[in-house]
């Protein structure tokens, strides 16, 4: 059984190799360690290994861990219910899962009353799988061209969850399409919108995502082992 330190080294080596294949600096790629189901003691070890960014997909679990372990940055990566917005605002560096206008309106309302800015990624359902959260590729620019109406929300980029595939190569077109959208939106220079982060790629396919332009990968099992 490898240690967490060894698995992290292996992930870093794969990030570096993929970045080199793309001809980009690996230092510009953020690894978000997805710590859902991982106990706080292990998260502490991960911080000691040098990991800085941690992603949780449930608000309750995030709050429970925040109370007992200090990490540089927390990310919310899972579906956010409107009644949980108040619990999470001001407590995370980035919400990856802004996936509907109604949620944006709730976040705005709560951000106003808490006096904070909410940094979010727009989640895009590139593959069109019906069970998946996110706006469609076709809707994304219109959604973002209206976001100035909610001035306490700052959009920092795009996120997608690609389909589970036996052959991760099959997700390459998904990543390509989101990168194209990312570049298109960047060129629009929309108020309240900065295309800083492209959050795509997980354990199964982060190398391919990086080859296609991801600069933020969300990695759970490759670091912490099977769940
Ligand atoms: C669980 C999860 C991940 C990480 O998945 P792994 O396969 O463990 O790397 C990434 N993104 C989201 C949204 C997740 O829920």
PDB file of C-alpha atoms and ligand atoms in Angstrom:
ATOM      1  CA  UNK A   1       0.000   0.000   0.000  1.00  0.00           C
ATOM      2  CA  UNK A   2       1.442   3.337  -1.028  1.00  0.00           C
ATOM      3  CA  UNK A   3       1.431   6.233   1.355  1.00  0.00           C
ATOM      4  CA  UNK A   4      -0.450   9.433   0.679  1.00  0.00           C
ATOM      5  CA  UNK A   5       2.880  11.189   0.112  1.00  0.00           C
ATOM      6  CA  UNK A   6       3.776   8.656  -2.585  1.00  0.00           C
ATOM      7  CA  UNK A   7       0.399   8.894  -4.262  1.00  0.00           C
ATOM      8  CA  UNK A   8       0.641  12.686  -4.262  1.00  0.00           C
ATOM      9  CA  UNK A   9       4.096  12.466  -5.853  1.00  0.00           C
ATOM     10  CA  UNK A  10       2.671  10.191  -8.508  1.00  0.00           C
ATOM     11  CA  UNK A  11      -0.203  12.622  -9.220  1.00  0.00           C
ATOM     12  CA  UNK A  12       2.288  15.497  -9.432  1.00  0.00           C
ATOM     13  CA  UNK A  13       4.439  13.547 -11.886  1.00  0.00           C
ATOM     14  CA  UNK A  14       1.398  12.840 -14.059  1.00  0.00           C
ATOM     15  CA  UNK A  15       0.295  16.492 -13.909  1.00  0.00           C
ATOM     16  CA  UNK A  16       3.787  17.573 -14.945  1.00  0.00           C
ATOM     17  CA  UNK A  17       3.940  15.093 -17.832  1.00  0.00           C
ATOM     18  CA  UNK A  18       0.519  16.143 -19.126  1.00  0.00           C
ATOM     19  CA  UNK A  19       1.401  19.833 -18.816  1.00  0.00           C
ATOM     20  CA  UNK A  20       4.561  19.194 -20.803  1.00  0.00           C
ATOM     21  CA  UNK A  21       2.601  17.429 -23.511  1.00  0.00           C
ATOM     22  CA  UNK A  22       0.438  20.543 -23.767  1.00  0.00           C
ATOM     23  CA  UNK A  23       3.445  22.852 -23.531  1.00  0.00           C
ATOM     24  CA  UNK A  24       2.176  24.627 -20.427  1.00  0.00           C
ATOM     25  CA  UNK A  25       3.696  25.297 -17.002  1.00  0.00           C
ATOM     26  CA  UNK A  26       2.604  22.652 -14.465  1.00  0.00           C
ATOM     27  CA  UNK A  27       2.862  25.307 -11.740  1.00  0.00           C
ATOM     28  CA  UNK A  28      -0.254  26.910 -13.259  1.00  0.00           C
ATOM     29  CA  UNK A  29      -2.379  23.830 -12.598  1.00  0.00           C
ATOM     30  CA  UNK A  30      -4.228  23.630  -9.276  1.00  0.00           C
ATOM     31  CA  UNK A  31      -4.855  20.203  -7.794  1.00  0.00           C
ATOM     32  CA  UNK A  32      -7.993  20.177  -5.677  1.00  0.00           C
ATOM     33  CA  UNK A  33      -7.806  17.159  -3.359  1.00  0.00           C
ATOM     34  CA  UNK A  34     -11.319  15.757  -3.185  1.00  0.00           C
ATOM     35  CA  UNK A  35     -11.644  14.720   0.440  1.00  0.00           C
ATOM     36  CA  UNK A  36     -15.266  13.525   0.566  1.00  0.00           C
ATOM     37  CA  UNK A  37     -15.493  10.522   2.940  1.00  0.00           C
ATOM     38  CA  UNK A  38     -11.865  11.143   4.019  1.00  0.00           C
ATOM     39  CA  UNK A  39     -11.352  11.592   7.748  1.00  0.00           C
ATOM     40  CA  UNK A  40      -9.906  14.865   9.092  1.00  0.00           C
ATOM     41  CA  UNK A  41      -6.728  13.145  10.342  1.00  0.00           C
ATOM     42  CA  UNK A  42      -5.895  12.106   6.765  1.00  0.00           C
ATOM     43  CA  UNK A  43      -6.674  15.600   5.489  1.00  0.00           C
ATOM     44  CA  UNK A  44      -4.175  16.901   8.036  1.00  0.00           C
ATOM     45  CA  UNK A  45      -1.560  14.522   6.623  1.00  0.00           C
ATOM     46  CA  UNK A  46      -2.394  15.744   3.105  1.00  0.00           C
ATOM     47  CA  UNK A  47      -1.768  19.348   4.192  1.00  0.00           C
ATOM     48  CA  UNK A  48       1.576  18.239   5.633  1.00  0.00           C
ATOM     49  CA  UNK A  49       2.397  16.659   2.263  1.00  0.00           C
ATOM     50  CA  UNK A  50       1.891  20.067   0.646  1.00  0.00           C
ATOM     51  CA  UNK A  51      -1.674  19.913  -0.671  1.00  0.00           C
ATOM     52  CA  UNK A  52      -3.396  23.275  -0.306  1.00  0.00           C
ATOM     53  CA  UNK A  53      -6.821  22.984  -1.926  1.00  0.00           C
ATOM     54  CA  UNK A  54      -9.529  20.593  -0.740  1.00  0.00           C
ATOM     55  CA  UNK A  55     -12.901  19.886  -2.283  1.00  0.00           C
ATOM     56  CA  UNK A  56     -16.014  18.559  -0.606  1.00  0.00           C
ATOM     57  CA  UNK A  57     -19.347  17.917  -2.228  1.00  0.00           C
ATOM     58  CA  UNK A  58     -21.636  18.102   0.757  1.00  0.00           C
ATOM     59  CA  UNK A  59     -22.047  21.209   2.876  1.00  0.00           C
ATOM     60  CA  UNK A  60     -22.646  19.305   6.147  1.00  0.00           C
ATOM     61  CA  UNK A  61     -19.487  17.273   5.697  1.00  0.00           C
ATOM     62  CA  UNK A  62     -17.522  20.392   4.767  1.00  0.00           C
ATOM     63  CA  UNK A  63     -18.615  22.220   7.924  1.00  0.00           C
ATOM     64  CA  UNK A  64     -17.882  19.217  10.130  1.00  0.00           C
ATOM     65  CA  UNK A  65     -14.332  19.036   8.789  1.00  0.00           C
ATOM     66  CA  UNK A  66     -13.732  22.793   8.824  1.00  0.00           C
ATOM     67  CA  UNK A  67     -14.399  22.723  12.557  1.00  0.00           C
ATOM     68  CA  UNK A  68     -11.538  20.304  13.198  1.00  0.00           C
ATOM     69  CA  UNK A  69      -8.908  20.718  10.492  1.00  0.00           C
ATOM     70  CA  UNK A  70      -7.316  23.845   9.051  1.00  0.00           C
ATOM     71  CA  UNK A  71      -6.532  23.813   5.335  1.00  0.00           C
ATOM     72  CA  UNK A  72      -5.451  26.766   3.180  1.00  0.00           C
ATOM     73  CA  UNK A  73      -8.485  26.641   0.848  1.00  0.00           C
ATOM     74  CA  UNK A  74     -11.771  24.751   0.743  1.00  0.00           C
ATOM     75  CA  UNK A  75     -13.792  24.284  -2.438  1.00  0.00           C
ATOM     76  CA  UNK A  76     -17.407  23.231  -2.741  1.00  0.00           C
ATOM     77  CA  UNK A  77     -17.688  20.920  -5.733  1.00  0.00           C
ATOM     78  CA  UNK A  78     -21.064  19.216  -5.270  1.00  0.00           C
ATOM     79  CA  UNK A  79     -24.641  20.252  -5.846  1.00  0.00           C
ATOM     80  CA  UNK A  80     -25.627  23.145  -3.598  1.00  0.00           C
ATOM     81  CA  UNK A  81     -29.171  23.282  -2.274  1.00  0.00           C
ATOM     82  CA  UNK A  82     -30.571  26.765  -1.864  1.00  0.00           C
ATOM     83  CA  UNK A  83     -31.238  26.233   1.859  1.00  0.00           C
ATOM     84  CA  UNK A  84     -27.510  25.495   2.407  1.00  0.00           C
ATOM     85  CA  UNK A  85     -26.244  28.654   0.718  1.00  0.00           C
ATOM     86  CA  UNK A  86     -26.198  30.623   3.959  1.00  0.00           C
ATOM     87  CA  UNK A  87     -24.006  27.967   5.625  1.00  0.00           C
ATOM     88  CA  UNK A  88     -21.347  27.960   2.964  1.00  0.00           C
ATOM     89  CA  UNK A  89     -20.940  31.621   1.992  1.00  0.00           C
ATOM     90  CA  UNK A  90     -17.730  33.122   3.291  1.00  0.00           C
ATOM     91  CA  UNK A  91     -16.443  29.652   4.180  1.00  0.00           C
ATOM     92  CA  UNK A  92     -15.124  28.484   0.818  1.00  0.00           C
ATOM     93  CA  UNK A  93     -12.595  29.858  -1.609  1.00  0.00           C
ATOM     94  CA  UNK A  94     -14.592  28.768  -4.659  1.00  0.00           C
ATOM     95  CA  UNK A  95     -18.001  27.244  -5.394  1.00  0.00           C
ATOM     96  CA  UNK A  96     -17.533  25.010  -8.462  1.00  0.00           C
ATOM     97  CA  UNK A  97     -21.160  24.027  -8.742  1.00  0.00           C
ATOM     98  CA  UNK A  98     -23.177  27.082  -9.723  1.00  0.00           C
ATOM     99  CA  UNK A  99     -25.517  25.198 -12.028  1.00  0.00           C
ATOM    100  CA  UNK A 100     -28.786  27.160 -12.257  1.00  0.00           C
ATOM    101  CA  UNK A 101     -30.043  30.738 -12.227  1.00  0.00           C
ATOM    102  CA  UNK A 102     -32.277  30.192  -9.202  1.00  0.00           C
ATOM    103  CA  UNK A 103     -29.195  29.240  -7.175  1.00  0.00           C
ATOM    104  CA  UNK A 104     -27.371  32.362  -8.388  1.00  0.00           C
ATOM    105  CA  UNK A 105     -30.265  34.502  -7.147  1.00  0.00           C
ATOM    106  CA  UNK A 106     -30.129  32.843  -3.724  1.00  0.00           C
ATOM    107  CA  UNK A 107     -26.377  33.284  -3.513  1.00  0.00           C
ATOM    108  CA  UNK A 108     -26.750  36.967  -4.402  1.00  0.00           C
ATOM    109  CA  UNK A 109     -29.416  37.524  -1.764  1.00  0.00           C
ATOM    110  CA  UNK A 110     -27.361  35.813   0.932  1.00  0.00           C
ATOM    111  CA  UNK A 111     -24.112  37.453  -0.137  1.00  0.00           C
ATOM    112  CA  UNK A 112     -25.738  40.869   0.215  1.00  0.00           C
ATOM    113  CA  UNK A 113     -26.931  40.150   3.740  1.00  0.00           C
ATOM    114  CA  UNK A 114     -23.579  38.649   4.789  1.00  0.00           C
ATOM    115  CA  UNK A 115     -21.594  41.407   3.098  1.00  0.00           C
ATOM    116  CA  UNK A 116     -19.406  38.981   1.130  1.00  0.00           C
ATOM    117  CA  UNK A 117     -18.539  38.287  -2.485  1.00  0.00           C
ATOM    118  CA  UNK A 118     -19.147  34.772  -3.765  1.00  0.00           C
ATOM    119  CA  UNK A 119     -16.547  33.392  -6.159  1.00  0.00           C
ATOM    120  CA  UNK A 120     -18.119  30.755  -8.386  1.00  0.00           C
ATOM    121  CA  UNK A 121     -17.484  28.587 -11.413  1.00  0.00           C
ATOM    122  CA  UNK A 122     -20.355  27.995 -13.790  1.00  0.00           C
ATOM    123  CA  UNK A 123     -20.998  24.259 -14.029  1.00  0.00           C
ATOM    124  CA  UNK A 124     -21.612  23.179 -17.596  1.00  0.00           C
ATOM    125  CA  UNK A 125     -23.205  19.882 -18.565  1.00  0.00           C
ATOM    126  CA  UNK A 126     -21.172  19.370 -21.721  1.00  0.00           C
ATOM    127  CA  UNK A 127     -22.119  15.761 -22.360  1.00  0.00           C
ATOM    128  CA  UNK A 128     -25.848  16.450 -22.000  1.00  0.00           C
ATOM    129  CA  UNK A 129     -26.420  13.468 -19.686  1.00  0.00           C
ATOM    130  CA  UNK A 130     -29.865  14.080 -18.221  1.00  0.00           C
ATOM    131  CA  UNK A 131     -28.911  13.154 -14.641  1.00  0.00           C
ATOM    132  CA  UNK A 132     -26.135  15.723 -14.584  1.00  0.00           C
ATOM    133  CA  UNK A 133     -26.213  19.199 -13.125  1.00  0.00           C
ATOM    134  CA  UNK A 134     -25.153  22.231 -15.085  1.00  0.00           C
ATOM    135  CA  UNK A 135     -26.250  24.580 -17.818  1.00  0.00           C
ATOM    136  CA  UNK A 136     -25.897  23.481 -21.412  1.00  0.00           C
ATOM    137  CA  UNK A 137     -23.088  24.749 -23.612  1.00  0.00           C
ATOM    138  CA  UNK A 138     -25.704  26.692 -25.584  1.00  0.00           C
ATOM    139  CA  UNK A 139     -27.039  28.439 -22.452  1.00  0.00           C
ATOM    140  CA  UNK A 140     -23.720  29.332 -20.861  1.00  0.00           C
ATOM    141  CA  UNK A 141     -22.959  32.661 -22.539  1.00  0.00           C
ATOM    142  CA  UNK A 142     -26.472  33.992 -22.029  1.00  0.00           C
ATOM    143  CA  UNK A 143     -26.359  32.992 -18.345  1.00  0.00           C
ATOM    144  CA  UNK A 144     -23.028  34.760 -17.924  1.00  0.00           C
ATOM    145  CA  UNK A 145     -24.057  37.846 -19.850  1.00  0.00           C
ATOM    146  CA  UNK A 146     -26.787  38.355 -17.216  1.00  0.00           C
ATOM    147  CA  UNK A 147     -24.626  37.739 -14.148  1.00  0.00           C
ATOM    148  CA  UNK A 148     -23.800  41.459 -13.777  1.00  0.00           C
ATOM    149  CA  UNK A 149     -27.354  41.743 -12.418  1.00  0.00           C
ATOM    150  CA  UNK A 150     -26.106  39.841  -9.366  1.00  0.00           C
ATOM    151  CA  UNK A 151     -23.109  41.992  -8.402  1.00  0.00           C
ATOM    152  CA  UNK A 152     -22.043  39.960  -5.339  1.00  0.00           C
ATOM    153  CA  UNK A 153     -21.298  36.975  -7.560  1.00  0.00           C
ATOM    154  CA  UNK A 154     -17.961  36.876  -9.330  1.00  0.00           C
ATOM    155  CA  UNK A 155     -17.579  34.177 -11.942  1.00  0.00           C
ATOM    156  CA  UNK A 156     -14.054  32.804 -12.010  1.00  0.00           C
ATOM    157  CA  UNK A 157     -14.370  30.182 -14.704  1.00  0.00           C
ATOM    158  CA  UNK A 158     -16.110  26.996 -15.787  1.00  0.00           C
ATOM    159  CA  UNK A 159     -16.426  23.487 -14.381  1.00  0.00           C
ATOM    160  CA  UNK A 160     -17.669  20.198 -15.745  1.00  0.00           C
ATOM    161  CA  UNK A 161     -18.080  16.637 -14.544  1.00  0.00           C
ATOM    162  CA  UNK A 162     -17.331  14.360 -17.491  1.00  0.00           C
ATOM    163  CA  UNK A 163     -19.071  10.993 -17.885  1.00  0.00           C
ATOM    164  CA  UNK A 164     -17.638   7.914 -16.201  1.00  0.00           C
ATOM    165  CA  UNK A 165     -15.826   6.041 -18.919  1.00  0.00           C
ATOM    166  CA  UNK A 166     -13.849   2.812 -19.055  1.00  0.00           C
ATOM    167  CA  UNK A 167     -11.743   4.482 -21.691  1.00  0.00           C
ATOM    168  CA  UNK A 168     -10.993   8.068 -20.545  1.00  0.00           C
ATOM    169  CA  UNK A 169      -9.982   9.021 -24.101  1.00  0.00           C
ATOM    170  CA  UNK A 170     -13.696   9.173 -24.802  1.00  0.00           C
ATOM    171  CA  UNK A 171     -13.899  12.290 -22.624  1.00  0.00           C
ATOM    172  CA  UNK A 172     -11.370  14.191 -24.718  1.00  0.00           C
ATOM    173  CA  UNK A 173     -14.081  15.792 -26.920  1.00  0.00           C
ATOM    174  CA  UNK A 174     -15.950  16.900 -23.766  1.00  0.00           C
ATOM    175  CA  UNK A 175     -12.847  18.663 -22.471  1.00  0.00           C
ATOM    176  CA  UNK A 176     -12.103  20.186 -25.875  1.00  0.00           C
ATOM    177  CA  UNK A 177     -15.607  21.580 -26.101  1.00  0.00           C
ATOM    178  CA  UNK A 178     -15.475  23.170 -22.650  1.00  0.00           C
ATOM    179  CA  UNK A 179     -12.075  24.701 -23.386  1.00  0.00           C
ATOM    180  CA  UNK A 180     -13.488  26.226 -26.582  1.00  0.00           C
ATOM    181  CA  UNK A 181     -16.410  27.664 -24.641  1.00  0.00           C
ATOM    182  CA  UNK A 182     -13.989  28.980 -21.992  1.00  0.00           C
ATOM    183  CA  UNK A 183     -11.976  30.812 -24.669  1.00  0.00           C
ATOM    184  CA  UNK A 184     -15.118  32.144 -26.385  1.00  0.00           C
ATOM    185  CA  UNK A 185     -16.495  33.528 -23.121  1.00  0.00           C
ATOM    186  CA  UNK A 186     -13.123  35.003 -22.225  1.00  0.00           C
ATOM    187  CA  UNK A 187     -13.178  37.014 -25.455  1.00  0.00           C
ATOM    188  CA  UNK A 188     -16.608  38.477 -24.604  1.00  0.00           C
ATOM    189  CA  UNK A 189     -15.153  40.390 -21.607  1.00  0.00           C
ATOM    190  CA  UNK A 190     -18.411  40.176 -19.683  1.00  0.00           C
ATOM    191  CA  UNK A 191     -18.817  42.260 -16.520  1.00  0.00           C
ATOM    192  CA  UNK A 192     -18.458  40.118 -13.381  1.00  0.00           C
ATOM    193  CA  UNK A 193     -16.882  37.311 -15.376  1.00  0.00           C
ATOM    194  CA  UNK A 194     -13.192  36.327 -15.454  1.00  0.00           C
ATOM    195  CA  UNK A 195     -12.135  33.112 -17.115  1.00  0.00           C
ATOM    196  CA  UNK A 196      -9.339  32.247 -14.662  1.00  0.00           C
ATOM    197  CA  UNK A 197     -10.109  28.619 -13.872  1.00  0.00           C
ATOM    198  CA  UNK A 198     -11.149  25.711 -16.012  1.00  0.00           C
ATOM    199  CA  UNK A 199     -12.069  22.973 -13.530  1.00  0.00           C
ATOM    200  CA  UNK A 200     -12.122  19.645 -15.341  1.00  0.00           C
ATOM    201  CA  UNK A 201     -10.505  16.246 -14.930  1.00  0.00           C
ATOM    202  CA  UNK A 202     -10.764  13.686 -12.109  1.00  0.00           C
ATOM    203  CA  UNK A 203      -8.833  10.533 -11.173  1.00  0.00           C
ATOM    204  CA  UNK A 204      -9.924   8.699 -14.327  1.00  0.00           C
ATOM    205  CA  UNK A 205      -9.020  11.407 -16.819  1.00  0.00           C
ATOM    206  CA  UNK A 206      -7.081  14.361 -15.374  1.00  0.00           C
ATOM    207  CA  UNK A 207      -4.115  13.835 -17.719  1.00  0.00           C
ATOM    208  CA  UNK A 208      -6.373  14.122 -20.751  1.00  0.00           C
ATOM    209  CA  UNK A 209      -8.158  17.140 -19.234  1.00  0.00           C
ATOM    210  CA  UNK A 210      -4.808  18.908 -18.761  1.00  0.00           C
ATOM    211  CA  UNK A 211      -3.795  18.081 -22.334  1.00  0.00           C
ATOM    212  CA  UNK A 212      -7.015  19.810 -23.399  1.00  0.00           C
ATOM    213  CA  UNK A 213      -6.427  22.927 -21.282  1.00  0.00           C
ATOM    214  CA  UNK A 214      -7.647  22.256 -17.751  1.00  0.00           C
ATOM    215  CA  UNK A 215      -5.883  24.312 -15.085  1.00  0.00           C
ATOM    216  CA  UNK A 216      -7.810  22.939 -12.099  1.00  0.00           C
ATOM    217  CA  UNK A 217      -8.221  19.213 -11.545  1.00  0.00           C
ATOM    218  CA  UNK A 218     -10.351  17.583  -8.850  1.00  0.00           C
ATOM    219  CA  UNK A 219      -8.689  14.392  -7.676  1.00  0.00           C
ATOM    220  CA  UNK A 220      -9.999  12.065  -4.978  1.00  0.00           C
ATOM    221  CA  UNK A 221      -9.198   8.382  -5.394  1.00  0.00           C
ATOM    222  CA  UNK A 222      -5.754   8.849  -6.945  1.00  0.00           C
ATOM    223  CA  UNK A 223      -4.714  10.594  -3.715  1.00  0.00           C
ATOM    224  CA  UNK A 224      -6.773   8.957  -0.993  1.00  0.00           C
ATOM    225  CA  UNK A 225      -7.450   5.516  -2.452  1.00  0.00           C
ATOM    226  CA  UNK A 226     -10.800   3.910  -3.272  1.00  0.00           C
ATOM    227  CA  UNK A 227     -13.869   5.203  -1.439  1.00  0.00           C
TER     228      UNK A 227
HETATM  229  C1  LIG B   1     -15.916  12.803  -6.221  1.00  0.00           C
HETATM  230  C2  LIG B   1     -15.722  13.929  -7.159  1.00  0.00           C
HETATM  231  C3  LIG B   1     -14.486  14.154  -7.793  1.00  0.00           C
HETATM  232  C4  LIG B   1     -13.276  13.271  -7.608  1.00  0.00           C
HETATM  233  O1  LIG B   1     -13.463  11.997  -8.140  1.00  0.00           O
HETATM  234  P1  LIG B   1     -12.274  10.916  -8.157  1.00  0.00           P
HETATM  235  O2  LIG B   1     -12.706   9.956  -9.166  1.00  0.00           O
HETATM  236  O3  LIG B   1     -12.212  10.360  -6.771  1.00  0.00           O
HETATM  237  O4  LIG B   1     -11.023  11.633  -8.507  1.00  0.00           O
HETATM  238  C5  LIG B   1     -14.371  15.252  -8.621  1.00  0.00           C
HETATM  239  N1  LIG B   1     -15.403  16.085  -8.841  1.00  0.00           N
HETATM  240  C6  LIG B   1     -16.602  15.902  -8.256  1.00  0.00           C
HETATM  241  C7  LIG B   1     -17.702  16.864  -8.548  1.00  0.00           C
HETATM  242  C8  LIG B   1     -16.799  14.822  -7.405  1.00  0.00           C
HETATM  243  O5  LIG B   1     -17.995  14.652  -6.843  1.00  0.00           O
END
